[in-house]
Amino acid sequence: MNDRELSCSAGGQFMDRGRMNQNGVVQPLLTDLYQITMAYAYWKSDKTDDTAVFDLFFRNNPFHGEFTIFAGLEECLKFLDSFHYSQSDIEYLKQTLPEGIEHEFFEYLGNLTARDVTLYAIDEGTVAFPRVPIIKIEGPLIIVQLLETTLLTLVNYASLMATNAARYRMVAGKHVKLLEFGLRRAQGPDGGLSASKYSYTGGFDGTSNVLAGKLFNIPVKGTHAHAYITSFSSIGELKTRLLKHKQTGIMEDLLEHAIRHRAMLSHLLDVSTEESSEGELAAMVSYAIAFPDGFMALVDTYDVKSRETEQTNTEPKLISKIKTENSPPKLKPSTNGHQNGQINGQINGHKTNGHQNGIAQNGGKSPKDTKIQDTKTSTTTTTTTATTKATLKTTTVSNGTAYLPKYVEKSFRSGLLNFSAVALALNDLGYHALGIRIDSGDLAYLSCLARESFEKVAERFKVPWFNKLTIVASNDINEDTILSLNEQGHKIDCFGIGTHLVTCQRQPALGCVYKLVEINGQPRIKLSQDVEKVTMPGNKNAYRLYSADGHALIDLLQKVSEPPPAVSQKVLCRHPFQESKRAYVIPSHVESLYKVYWKSGKICQQLPTLEQVREKVQISLKTLRNDHKRTLNPTPYKVAVSDNLYNFIHDLWLQNAPIGELS
Ligand SMILES: Nc1ncnc2c1ncn2[C@@H]1O[C@H](COP(=O)(O)OP(=O)(O)OP(=O)(O)O)[C@@H](O)[C@H]1O
Ligand SMILES: O=P(O)(O)OC[C@H]1O[C@H](OP(=O)(O)OP(=O)(O)O)[C@H](O)[C@@H]1O
Ligand SMILES: O=C(O)c1cccnc1
Ligand SMILES: [Mg+2]
């Protein structure tokens, strides 16, 4: 696919660098109150000169996976760069903090900056693992404490989102386009913007979020909504039918071309012109006139249905269902999953080609949907649990091809007929359509049906480019849906994904924490009954050891005082808490994971562009063995400590663990 792949796309040439510098909501007061009350108590107890080291890390990988993509670093650095309480912040704190706070504390706060802080981090876009700090931050205790919540909020969702997106990319494969469509469903405006940005980092190709496009220079893409189709009910509503021929410049009647082609296509696509909607045709013609070089149409608006599924022997009685933007809330999907008992939201005022519009499907009855063996036709009807939201009924014939009840096929053919007619009309005038979007029904089956139809049209009308039309699918898609579609076989070129992606429905938070590990050169350990929650004390360095085939073998934490592991030299790697779990590793390559990103009030590394971080994600993922990346029961990646650090942790643990008394 090229730049024309979706109807509307724009570059980021309008990016406002000034405003890009810092998301306005990210400021020192974007924190928990307790950070500021602690700061006062530290200040009161004369801890202003104490120096601390904090580790920012997560304990578990999200989405039942065994890897996480680290994202959000650039925003953390921008936050440090601008860290300063304004006069109005100080005024607000004076009113808000408990009475009796000494005036000098506010003066102290008013002069604070992050100049004396040093921040080490692994590169943004790198795969990261539990317990290995992704950020290590040293500096005056009060300041590094004050940074906690904001740094966590900048890293947690960003990394979760980038990881989620990277997982979608992995299951979709590298040739399928992935578009983020989630703004409307995101956790508020800032959640929506972050989702667009970090889903791009994780491997999506673009977003429908226009502001994200402008701010982050992300490709903006989109099709159109059902409202556009349903806003037309007859061809009489077309204000103009004329379009300039691309080469000759002569105005021609696009509708006339479309109607002529529709009559010819009707037989080829096995759908009568009476079965397709005139309003839909009018809408498509008008859209094509608006975007002759970017015609991409939604083809599932009108569901033309038989009264029952094709298992009934009665002649199909056609009932069309109009999908509207403001339909009443769906009834909870029945196990059958297909519109049973749904009453359409727009019953009145829409007449198309003699269809009866908006009548309840199946009279509200739910066909039996457990496994049915039809001995006569040797078909098996199964219920596929497609997503958390819904189940979908498909029928499998003996040759293994899935097909849907006739009504769905008919409905879809109506959209396909109108689309193909308009696309051929455009072709007459020198333009190439882009493709279709399917937003309901069995996406595997319907995409195959669409591709097959396009191939027929390509051959019959000698338009080879019809074979290459883009098929976009949307509708509550998640990682499992894509896996399932892959198993079934489909012809989808592009997924538009919203809700599941941006809300990270499968795991809504990453759980990064920020723990004090050293103060004034003294290690600190936080003990817990839960061994998972015991912190790794002291100032540490992290290394990634690689095998000869280039795969990452293990991450190793050491005390900063230890020499780094060396290539081809045996290093003892120990499980941090289980004494018997240890292994010698002879690395072929050693990567020191931390770089100093912020020191003496300055960002110390050339920051990569979003594009470069996006590339880094894919490069970093390639270093992981496939068994760590697979969706089902992935192998945990090993995180170890050096022998020295192991002994240090366990000595400190014993020193700090109270000795009980039995009586
Ligand atoms: N072939 C398939 N395999 C697995 N899941 C699928 C397949 N096709 C679609 N799905 C998923 O099944 C669900 C179908 O949703 P739903 O029951 O709401 O049907 P629908 O077609 O959207 O109905 P409606 O038109 O009434 O909204 C969606 O989550 C979709 O992503
Ligand atoms: O399904 P998602 O992954 O969240 O992707 C975004 C959805 O947003 C639009 O739906 P719309 O807001 O029109 O609602 P509807 O399709 O549920 O009716 C679009 O048609 C997609 O289906
Ligand atoms: O452009 C689209 O097709 C789109 C955008 C947002 C949500 N759903 C679809
Ligand atoms: Mg939808």
XYZ file of C-alpha atoms and ligand atoms in Angstrom:
726
model
C 0.000 0.000 0.000
C 1.103 3.514 -0.574
C 0.134 6.949 0.685
C -3.164 6.720 -1.056
C -4.140 3.731 0.993
C -6.829 5.486 3.026
C -8.954 8.337 1.975
C -7.656 11.100 4.195
C -4.109 11.349 5.350
C -1.968 14.230 6.397
C 1.641 14.688 7.350
C 2.971 16.441 10.406
C 4.333 19.507 8.674
C 2.281 21.737 10.958
C 3.955 20.420 14.080
C 4.312 23.221 16.588
C 7.717 22.616 18.139
C 7.143 25.107 20.942
C 4.010 23.389 22.108
C 5.505 19.992 21.590
C 8.074 20.644 24.252
C 5.876 19.793 27.147
C 2.383 18.517 27.498
C 0.886 21.382 29.526
C -0.666 19.077 32.069
C 2.735 17.669 33.046
C 3.945 19.966 35.817
C 5.209 19.607 39.394
C 1.723 19.707 40.920
C 0.734 16.701 38.815
C 1.626 14.539 41.778
C 0.185 13.010 44.927
C -0.198 15.269 47.916
C 1.896 12.927 50.041
C 5.012 13.701 48.022
C 4.756 17.336 49.108
C 3.874 16.609 52.723
C 6.818 14.168 52.863
C 9.026 16.832 51.338
C 8.058 19.175 54.174
C 8.716 16.539 56.791
C 12.121 15.724 55.216
C 12.871 19.446 55.183
C 11.818 19.826 58.821
C 13.989 16.875 59.841
C 16.979 18.485 58.201
C 17.267 16.003 55.355
C 17.773 18.624 52.664
C 21.341 17.504 52.082
C 20.611 13.780 51.993
C 21.324 12.068 48.709
C 19.127 9.236 47.542
C 18.924 6.677 44.763
C 15.515 5.489 43.563
C 14.783 2.669 41.118
C 11.790 2.823 38.785
C 10.770 -0.695 37.733
C 7.813 -3.041 37.282
C 7.297 -6.425 38.872
C 5.321 -8.236 36.189
C 5.018 -8.047 32.438
C 1.574 -7.072 31.153
C -0.927 -9.021 29.019
C 0.292 -12.436 30.282
C 3.413 -11.796 28.261
C 7.085 -12.055 29.058
C 8.307 -8.703 27.793
C 7.533 -5.014 28.126
C 8.456 -2.104 25.884
C 9.883 0.831 27.798
C 8.353 4.148 26.689
C 7.838 7.619 28.082
C 11.474 8.566 28.697
C 11.484 11.682 26.567
C 8.520 13.081 28.501
C 10.335 12.359 31.788
C 13.346 14.319 30.592
C 11.197 17.240 29.479
C 9.591 17.178 32.908
C 12.987 17.384 34.628
C 13.983 20.158 32.292
C 10.990 22.279 33.210
C 10.673 21.217 36.858
C 9.867 24.360 38.804
C 7.039 25.450 41.102
C 5.475 28.635 39.777
C 4.326 31.440 42.017
C 0.726 30.320 41.605
C 1.702 26.728 42.492
C 3.265 28.011 45.694
C 0.182 30.112 46.469
C -2.016 27.105 45.931
C 0.149 24.946 48.203
C 0.070 27.604 50.897
C -3.725 27.384 50.890
C -3.832 23.639 50.589
C -1.187 22.208 52.885
C -2.058 21.935 56.565
C -1.710 25.087 58.601
C 1.553 25.789 60.345
C 3.894 25.005 57.446
C 6.900 27.263 57.856
C 7.184 30.057 55.341
C 10.819 29.146 54.543
C 9.669 25.788 53.161
C 7.693 27.561 50.466
C 10.744 29.633 49.636
C 12.755 26.428 49.424
C 10.142 24.879 47.104
C 10.070 28.028 44.960
C 13.796 27.624 44.265
C 13.804 23.907 43.542
C 14.903 22.610 40.162
C 16.078 19.203 38.977
C 19.597 20.518 38.317
C 21.206 18.342 40.993
C 19.474 15.191 39.836
C 21.106 12.520 37.655
C 18.874 10.193 35.685
C 20.052 6.911 34.155
C 17.765 4.962 31.896
C 17.653 2.221 29.358
C 16.882 3.489 25.856
C 13.263 4.276 25.082
C 11.794 1.563 22.866
C 13.939 -1.206 24.368
C 12.417 -4.417 25.688
C 12.529 -4.449 29.463
C 11.919 -7.060 32.120
C 10.553 -7.232 35.643
C 12.822 -5.975 38.445
C 15.411 -4.467 36.138
C 15.056 -0.735 36.783
C 14.199 1.074 33.580
C 15.106 4.358 35.236
C 17.546 4.963 38.076
C 17.568 8.410 39.555
C 19.984 9.942 42.065
C 20.015 13.309 43.759
C 18.786 15.266 46.742
C 16.264 13.073 48.582
C 13.550 15.729 48.675
C 13.702 16.401 44.963
C 13.866 12.815 43.791
C 10.984 12.018 46.130
C 8.955 14.867 44.648
C 9.484 13.418 41.159
C 8.032 9.982 41.931
C 4.400 10.208 40.899
C 4.919 12.284 37.797
C 7.664 10.004 36.486
C 5.469 6.987 37.164
C 2.500 8.462 35.358
C 4.723 9.310 32.396
C 6.198 5.816 32.129
C 3.410 3.476 33.220
C 0.765 4.073 30.581
C 3.295 4.883 27.857
C 5.047 1.544 28.345
C 1.795 -0.374 28.702
C 0.459 1.177 25.506
C 3.655 0.635 23.524
C 3.723 -2.981 24.696
C 0.085 -3.509 23.782
C 0.654 -2.035 20.339
C 3.792 -4.125 19.832
C 1.816 -7.250 20.663
C -0.867 -6.352 18.093
C 1.911 -5.778 15.575
C 3.421 -9.182 16.346
C 0.175 -11.062 15.828
C -0.827 -9.054 12.755
C 2.523 -9.555 11.029
C 4.563 -6.855 9.388
C 2.597 -6.539 6.149
C -0.787 -5.683 7.601
C -1.456 -2.009 8.381
C -2.592 -1.157 11.872
C -4.487 2.034 12.605
C -5.378 3.349 16.020
C -9.042 4.441 16.109
C -9.456 4.765 19.865
C -9.743 8.449 20.747
C -13.493 8.296 21.356
C -13.061 5.376 23.753
C -9.839 6.458 25.466
C -9.479 7.440 29.102
C -10.010 11.123 28.468
C -8.293 13.524 26.092
C -4.789 13.056 27.422
C -5.236 9.279 27.523
C -6.330 9.489 23.895
C -3.295 11.512 22.853
C -0.893 9.230 24.702
C -2.582 6.203 23.184
C -2.072 7.564 19.693
C 1.547 8.434 20.341
C 2.601 5.224 22.044
C 0.629 2.913 19.805
C 2.663 4.431 16.982
C 5.831 3.782 18.994
C 4.740 0.172 19.480
C 4.333 -0.421 15.754
C 1.006 1.000 14.565
C 1.097 2.791 11.232
C -1.125 5.717 12.006
C -3.993 7.159 13.962
C -7.349 8.748 13.317
C -6.499 11.321 16.041
C -5.808 14.547 14.184
C -4.242 16.424 17.097
C -1.867 13.526 17.704
C -0.891 13.776 14.061
C -0.125 17.440 14.422
C 1.669 17.188 17.747
C 3.707 14.061 17.179
C 4.082 13.952 13.427
C 2.220 10.658 13.211
C 0.455 9.721 9.951
C -3.262 10.514 10.264
C -5.628 8.173 8.473
C -9.304 7.515 8.259
C -12.329 6.325 6.339
C -15.885 7.509 7.053
C -18.680 6.607 9.439
C -22.059 4.964 8.947
C -23.627 8.400 9.424
C -22.335 9.426 6.029
C -24.134 6.557 4.326
C -27.320 6.926 6.325
C -27.459 10.662 5.706
C -28.596 9.857 2.148
C -31.802 7.985 1.461
C -32.213 8.341 -2.278
C -30.329 9.366 -5.369
C -32.686 12.322 -5.650
C -30.763 13.851 -2.762
C -27.577 14.078 -4.768
C -26.910 17.772 -5.295
C -24.265 17.034 -7.855
C -23.447 14.003 -9.899
C -20.695 15.600 -11.913
C -17.006 14.901 -11.658
C -14.168 16.124 -13.812
C -12.423 13.429 -15.813
C -8.931 13.216 -14.395
C -7.235 13.332 -17.783
C -9.625 15.165 -20.125
C -10.995 17.609 -17.558
C -14.482 17.101 -19.017
C -17.329 17.019 -16.495
C -19.150 13.696 -16.527
C -22.128 12.245 -14.675
C -20.571 9.844 -12.165
C -23.942 8.527 -11.047
C -24.884 7.561 -14.575
C -21.628 5.615 -14.910
C -22.241 3.962 -11.522
C -25.800 2.917 -12.359
C -24.681 1.440 -15.654
C -21.931 -0.551 -13.943
C -24.257 -1.616 -11.168
C -26.576 -3.266 -13.650
C -23.639 -5.189 -15.147
C -22.177 -6.103 -11.776
C -25.438 -7.320 -10.360
C -25.188 -10.717 -12.027
C -21.460 -11.056 -11.446
C -21.770 -10.391 -7.718
C -25.008 -12.301 -7.361
C -27.061 -9.503 -5.879
C -29.997 -7.844 -7.556
C -30.065 -4.085 -7.790
C -33.352 -4.202 -5.825
C -31.478 -5.748 -2.952
C -29.057 -2.903 -2.678
C -29.743 0.448 -1.188
C -30.226 3.519 -3.311
C -29.309 5.778 -0.395
C -26.052 3.890 -0.006
C -25.317 4.328 -3.706
C -26.041 8.055 -3.468
C -23.781 8.379 -0.429
C -20.960 6.523 -2.145
C -21.269 8.582 -5.327
C -21.156 11.818 -3.347
C -18.160 10.632 -1.336
C -16.376 9.613 -4.484
C -17.014 13.080 -5.945
C -15.508 14.622 -2.802
C -12.487 12.269 -2.790
C -12.060 10.832 -6.275
C -8.459 9.841 -5.579
C -9.155 8.553 -2.095
C -12.414 6.686 -2.341
C -12.741 4.272 0.569
C -16.237 3.172 1.514
C -17.913 1.539 4.457
C -19.834 -1.363 2.980
C -21.753 -2.826 5.889
C -24.345 -0.144 6.573
C -27.396 -1.915 5.266
C -28.006 -5.365 6.580
C -30.415 -6.951 4.137
C -31.684 -9.990 5.922
C -33.867 -12.966 5.431
C -36.404 -13.616 8.160
C -34.479 -16.589 9.442
C -31.108 -17.993 8.660
C -30.797 -19.975 5.459
C -31.528 -23.140 7.407
C -35.202 -22.268 7.000
C -36.683 -23.350 3.722
C -38.832 -20.277 3.245
C -38.016 -17.769 0.528
C -35.861 -15.029 2.057
C -37.969 -12.052 3.020
C -35.714 -9.064 2.847
C -35.551 -6.785 5.783
C -32.905 -4.131 5.961
C -31.314 -3.008 9.162
C -29.795 0.420 9.196
C -26.807 0.879 11.450
C -26.902 4.348 12.896
C -24.529 6.385 14.953
C -27.209 6.835 17.589
C -28.719 3.386 17.799
C -29.989 2.415 21.217
C -27.542 0.433 23.339
C -27.117 -3.082 22.067
C -28.806 -5.831 23.944
C -26.264 -8.003 25.647
C -25.021 -10.255 22.889
C -26.713 -13.594 22.995
C -24.594 -16.659 22.521
C -25.602 -16.495 18.914
C -24.044 -13.072 18.765
C -25.700 -11.869 15.627
C -28.314 -9.216 16.153
C -30.784 -11.487 17.843
C -33.423 -9.502 19.565
C -31.899 -6.200 18.545
C -34.408 -3.591 17.629
C -33.021 -1.040 15.277
C -32.739 2.537 16.409
C -34.017 4.200 13.260
C -37.308 2.797 12.265
C -38.945 5.859 10.816
C -38.290 7.974 7.833
C -35.906 5.945 5.789
C -37.066 4.236 2.650
C -34.703 2.537 0.330
C -35.603 0.564 -2.727
C -38.635 -0.926 -1.145
C -36.841 -2.425 1.828
C -38.659 -2.512 5.092
C -36.274 -0.742 7.355
C -35.349 -1.287 10.914
C -37.428 -4.303 11.796
C -36.281 -6.532 14.597
C -34.238 -9.373 13.278
C -35.484 -12.907 13.775
C -38.509 -11.614 15.587
C -36.287 -11.341 18.633
C -35.776 -15.065 18.749
C -32.415 -16.591 19.259
C -31.704 -19.603 17.107
C -30.119 -22.510 18.875
C -26.441 -21.928 18.765
C -24.762 -24.852 20.374
C -23.034 -27.338 18.123
C -25.495 -28.559 15.522
C -24.764 -31.432 13.217
C -26.881 -31.226 10.117
C -26.754 -34.722 8.698
C -28.367 -33.816 5.384
C -25.884 -31.147 4.392
C -23.042 -32.370 6.575
C -22.502 -28.909 7.977
C -21.458 -28.098 11.485
C -22.542 -24.929 13.154
C -20.244 -23.772 15.869
C -20.097 -20.842 18.174
C -16.718 -19.167 18.190
C -15.872 -17.134 21.239
C -14.364 -14.252 19.393
C -13.720 -11.589 21.946
C -14.669 -10.749 25.459
C -17.539 -8.773 24.026
C -19.304 -11.097 21.781
C -19.553 -14.467 20.246
C -20.006 -15.037 16.627
C -21.848 -17.727 14.834
C -20.272 -19.166 11.775
C -21.149 -22.235 9.840
C -18.556 -24.559 8.478
C -19.285 -26.617 5.419
C -17.607 -29.886 4.696
C -14.926 -28.293 2.506
C -13.864 -26.201 5.471
C -15.052 -22.834 4.167
C -16.812 -20.759 6.752
C -19.944 -19.027 5.665
C -22.503 -16.910 7.392
C -26.247 -17.078 7.330
C -27.521 -15.845 4.012
C -28.793 -12.523 5.357
C -25.352 -11.316 6.283
C -23.934 -12.312 2.955
C -26.754 -10.506 1.156
C -26.270 -7.344 3.164
C -22.626 -7.306 2.476
C -23.112 -7.936 -1.209
C -25.293 -4.820 -1.363
C -22.443 -2.673 -0.072
C -19.981 -4.460 -2.336
C -22.216 -3.971 -5.363
C -22.564 -0.238 -4.753
C -18.897 0.177 -3.957
C -17.791 -1.728 -7.044
C -20.186 0.232 -9.250
C -18.862 3.555 -7.969
C -15.255 2.370 -8.164
C -15.756 1.359 -11.814
C -17.461 4.688 -12.489
C -14.442 6.450 -11.024
C -12.238 4.289 -13.201
C -14.127 5.511 -16.272
C -13.139 9.024 -15.223
C -9.485 8.122 -14.657
C -9.446 7.565 -10.881
C -8.600 4.501 -8.796
C -10.636 3.787 -5.676
C -8.782 2.746 -2.524
C -10.976 0.117 -0.937
C -13.576 -0.721 1.655
C -14.048 -0.879 5.400
C -15.988 -3.691 7.041
C -17.242 -2.907 10.541
C -19.468 -5.850 11.442
C -20.108 -9.500 10.776
C -17.601 -12.301 10.295
C -14.533 -10.362 9.288
C -12.649 -13.424 8.036
C -15.420 -14.599 5.836
C -16.524 -11.190 4.597
C -12.990 -10.112 3.751
C -12.547 -13.280 1.667
C -15.879 -12.669 0.006
C -14.873 -9.092 -0.771
C -11.508 -10.113 -2.190
C -13.141 -12.787 -4.303
C -15.628 -10.221 -5.639
C -12.830 -7.773 -6.410
C -10.983 -10.479 -8.292
C -14.069 -11.243 -10.346
C -14.520 -7.558 -11.152
C -10.833 -7.189 -11.993
C -11.054 -10.001 -14.486
C -14.442 -9.208 -15.985
C -13.823 -5.460 -16.388
C -10.099 -5.691 -17.123
C -9.145 -3.575 -14.124
C -6.219 -5.456 -12.506
C -5.824 -2.846 -9.768
C -9.173 -4.015 -8.369
C -7.324 -7.079 -7.057
C -5.277 -4.800 -4.858
C -8.093 -2.802 -3.261
C -7.519 -2.307 0.428
C -9.799 -4.132 2.835
C -9.954 -2.432 6.227
C -11.628 -4.236 9.119
C -12.777 -2.765 12.401
C -15.204 -3.659 15.192
C -13.980 -4.477 18.680
C -10.809 -6.102 17.461
C -8.262 -7.351 19.954
C -5.159 -9.516 19.950
C -7.156 -12.749 20.171
C -9.447 -11.698 17.327
C -6.451 -11.160 15.064
C -4.968 -14.513 16.063
C -8.277 -16.178 15.368
C -8.670 -14.398 12.020
C -5.174 -15.556 11.073
C -6.087 -19.121 11.881
C -9.285 -18.927 9.867
C -7.643 -17.184 6.912
C -8.665 -13.684 5.865
C -7.957 -11.036 3.260
C -7.765 -7.998 5.507
C -5.009 -5.495 4.672
C -5.600 -3.108 7.521
C -7.104 -3.246 10.995
C -8.666 -0.186 12.612
C -8.469 -0.778 16.348
C -9.924 1.331 19.112
C -11.300 0.247 22.453
C -9.183 -2.793 23.248
C -5.987 -1.088 22.206
C -6.281 2.255 23.943
C -7.956 1.089 27.128
C -5.586 -1.880 27.339
C -8.667 -3.812 28.313
C -6.736 -7.011 28.923
C -4.567 -5.310 31.546
C -5.316 -1.700 32.309
C -2.151 -0.804 34.279
C 1.501 -1.765 34.160
C 2.345 -1.338 37.829
C 5.695 0.430 37.679
C 6.937 1.396 41.131
C 9.577 3.803 42.410
C 11.598 2.542 45.353
C 14.317 4.012 47.519
C 17.371 1.745 47.266
C 20.128 3.864 48.750
C 20.477 6.900 50.979
C 23.730 8.698 51.697
C 25.598 5.723 50.264
C 23.751 3.257 52.531
C 21.624 0.572 50.899
C 17.936 0.386 51.719
C 15.800 -2.708 51.392
C 12.050 -2.935 51.674
C 11.063 -6.303 53.049
C 7.780 -7.987 52.384
C 6.116 -11.299 53.180
C 5.703 -11.486 49.466
C 9.187 -12.188 48.112
C 8.184 -10.621 44.796
C 7.888 -7.295 46.595
C 11.280 -7.292 48.316
C 13.313 -4.502 46.715
C 16.817 -4.956 45.302
C 18.897 -2.684 47.528
C 21.792 -0.456 46.567
C 23.003 1.441 43.558
C 23.114 -1.068 40.725
C 24.072 -1.378 37.107
C 22.237 -3.523 34.600
C 23.698 -5.540 31.739
C 22.131 -7.600 28.995
C 24.114 -10.689 28.043
C 23.754 -12.048 24.519
C 24.364 -15.487 23.063
C 26.416 -16.135 19.958
C 23.281 -16.172 17.772
C 22.507 -12.576 18.794
C 19.634 -13.356 21.139
C 19.351 -11.781 24.560
C 20.056 -14.480 27.154
C 19.717 -12.847 30.516
C 19.664 -9.454 32.249
C 22.182 -9.163 35.053
C 22.100 -6.687 37.921
C 25.329 -5.907 39.748
C 26.519 -3.483 42.393
C 27.947 -0.354 40.737
C 31.282 -1.110 42.367
C 31.635 -4.403 40.435
C 33.460 -4.572 37.104
C 31.104 -5.145 34.175
C 30.796 -8.667 32.803
C 33.187 -9.278 29.910
C 32.676 -10.957 26.554
C 33.725 -14.630 26.541
C 34.237 -14.677 30.286
C 32.199 -16.906 32.502
C 29.889 -15.004 34.805
C 27.813 -16.523 37.580
C 24.203 -15.412 37.280
C 21.981 -16.056 40.270
C 18.258 -15.928 40.816
C 17.793 -13.000 43.199
C 15.905 -15.024 45.798
C 16.210 -18.746 45.084
C 19.587 -19.946 46.218
C 19.725 -23.063 44.093
C 18.858 -21.319 40.850
C 22.060 -20.159 39.233
C 23.934 -20.591 35.987
C 27.239 -19.711 34.411
C 26.881 -17.589 31.320
C 29.599 -16.920 28.761
C 28.291 -13.908 26.859
C 29.141 -13.266 23.237
C 28.101 -9.686 23.641
C 27.489 -7.543 26.714
C 25.271 -4.483 26.619
C 25.422 -1.980 29.417
C 21.763 -1.001 29.735
C 22.012 2.390 31.404
C 22.961 5.670 29.860
C 23.110 8.966 31.698
C 20.189 10.891 30.217
C 20.067 13.840 32.581
C 22.872 15.422 34.603
C 23.787 18.910 35.842
C 20.528 20.359 34.550
C 20.939 19.063 30.995
C 19.707 16.276 28.764
C 22.944 14.425 28.004
C 21.989 12.248 25.031
C 20.832 13.027 21.552
C 17.165 12.129 21.869
C 15.784 9.884 19.140
C 12.765 10.954 17.115
C 9.490 9.119 17.623
C 10.201 7.355 14.357
C 13.581 6.163 15.652
C 12.040 4.933 18.900
C 9.468 3.063 16.819
C 12.271 1.397 14.857
C 14.121 0.646 18.068
C 11.101 -1.311 19.334
C 11.259 -3.677 16.380
C 15.041 -4.018 16.555
C 14.926 -4.711 20.263
C 12.115 -7.246 19.883
C 14.188 -9.115 17.294
C 16.818 -9.798 19.952
C 14.248 -11.753 21.937
C 13.794 -15.439 21.217
C 10.383 -16.331 19.810
C 9.480 -18.462 22.783
C 9.653 -15.350 24.998
C 7.335 -13.542 22.602
C 4.692 -16.150 21.810
C 1.203 -15.341 23.053
C 0.450 -18.680 24.686
C 2.611 -19.709 27.644
C 5.690 -17.710 26.702
C 8.983 -18.672 28.345
C 9.984 -16.214 31.069
C 13.117 -14.260 30.276
C 15.755 -14.607 32.985
C 16.709 -11.725 35.221
C 19.646 -12.428 37.515
C 21.930 -10.820 40.058
C 25.664 -11.244 40.383
C 27.006 -13.461 43.145
C 28.220 -10.346 44.902
C 24.824 -8.631 44.745
C 23.107 -11.835 45.816
C 25.169 -12.043 48.991
C 24.752 -8.329 49.620
C 20.934 -8.560 49.324
C 20.703 -11.582 51.565
C 23.020 -10.197 54.252
C 21.017 -6.998 54.305
C 17.792 -8.975 54.377
C 18.955 -10.880 57.441
C 20.120 -7.676 59.121
C 16.780 -6.027 58.539
C 14.431 -8.949 59.171
C 13.306 -8.917 62.787
C 14.006 -12.146 64.722
C 10.808 -13.517 66.140
C 10.499 -14.983 69.629
C 8.605 -18.162 70.372
C 7.177 -18.706 73.801
N -14.080 -14.338 11.893
C -14.053 -13.885 13.114
N -13.428 -14.563 14.078
C -13.399 -14.117 15.334
N -13.975 -12.990 15.730
C -14.608 -12.250 14.827
C -14.669 -12.657 13.479
N -15.365 -11.724 12.817
C -15.725 -10.771 13.695
N -15.267 -11.079 14.912
C -15.474 -10.341 16.164
O -16.720 -10.750 16.631
C -17.417 -9.678 17.258
C -18.773 -9.494 16.594
O -19.452 -8.475 17.284
P -21.022 -8.304 17.322
O -21.673 -9.474 17.898
O -21.297 -6.990 17.939
O -21.401 -8.370 15.802
P -21.583 -7.241 14.796
O -21.317 -7.876 13.502
O -20.799 -6.030 15.155
O -23.106 -6.940 14.945
P -23.830 -5.579 14.720
O -23.812 -5.330 13.263
O -25.199 -5.831 15.230
O -23.099 -4.540 15.514
C -16.521 -8.471 17.151
O -15.849 -8.312 18.360
C -15.537 -8.842 16.026
O -14.257 -8.258 16.194
O -14.482 -1.075 17.688
P -13.256 -0.384 18.155
O -12.052 -1.274 18.202
O -13.465 0.392 19.421
O -12.859 0.674 16.972
C -13.392 1.896 16.770
C -14.847 1.824 16.380
O -15.302 3.126 16.380
C -16.273 3.225 15.390
O -17.452 2.731 15.891
P -18.607 3.656 16.424
O -18.136 4.669 17.396
O -19.308 4.169 15.255
O -19.459 2.649 17.246
P -20.045 1.233 16.889
O -19.284 0.668 15.729
O -19.818 0.436 18.129
O -21.471 1.438 16.591
C -15.749 2.336 14.281
O -16.772 1.935 13.448
C -15.100 1.204 14.997
O -15.962 0.116 15.053
O -11.654 6.610 10.142
C -12.309 5.677 10.566
O -12.736 4.760 9.851
C -12.611 5.602 12.044
C -12.118 6.531 12.908
C -12.402 6.423 14.247
C -13.165 5.397 14.695
N -13.645 4.495 13.834
C -13.366 4.581 12.527
Mg -17.919 -0.572 15.717
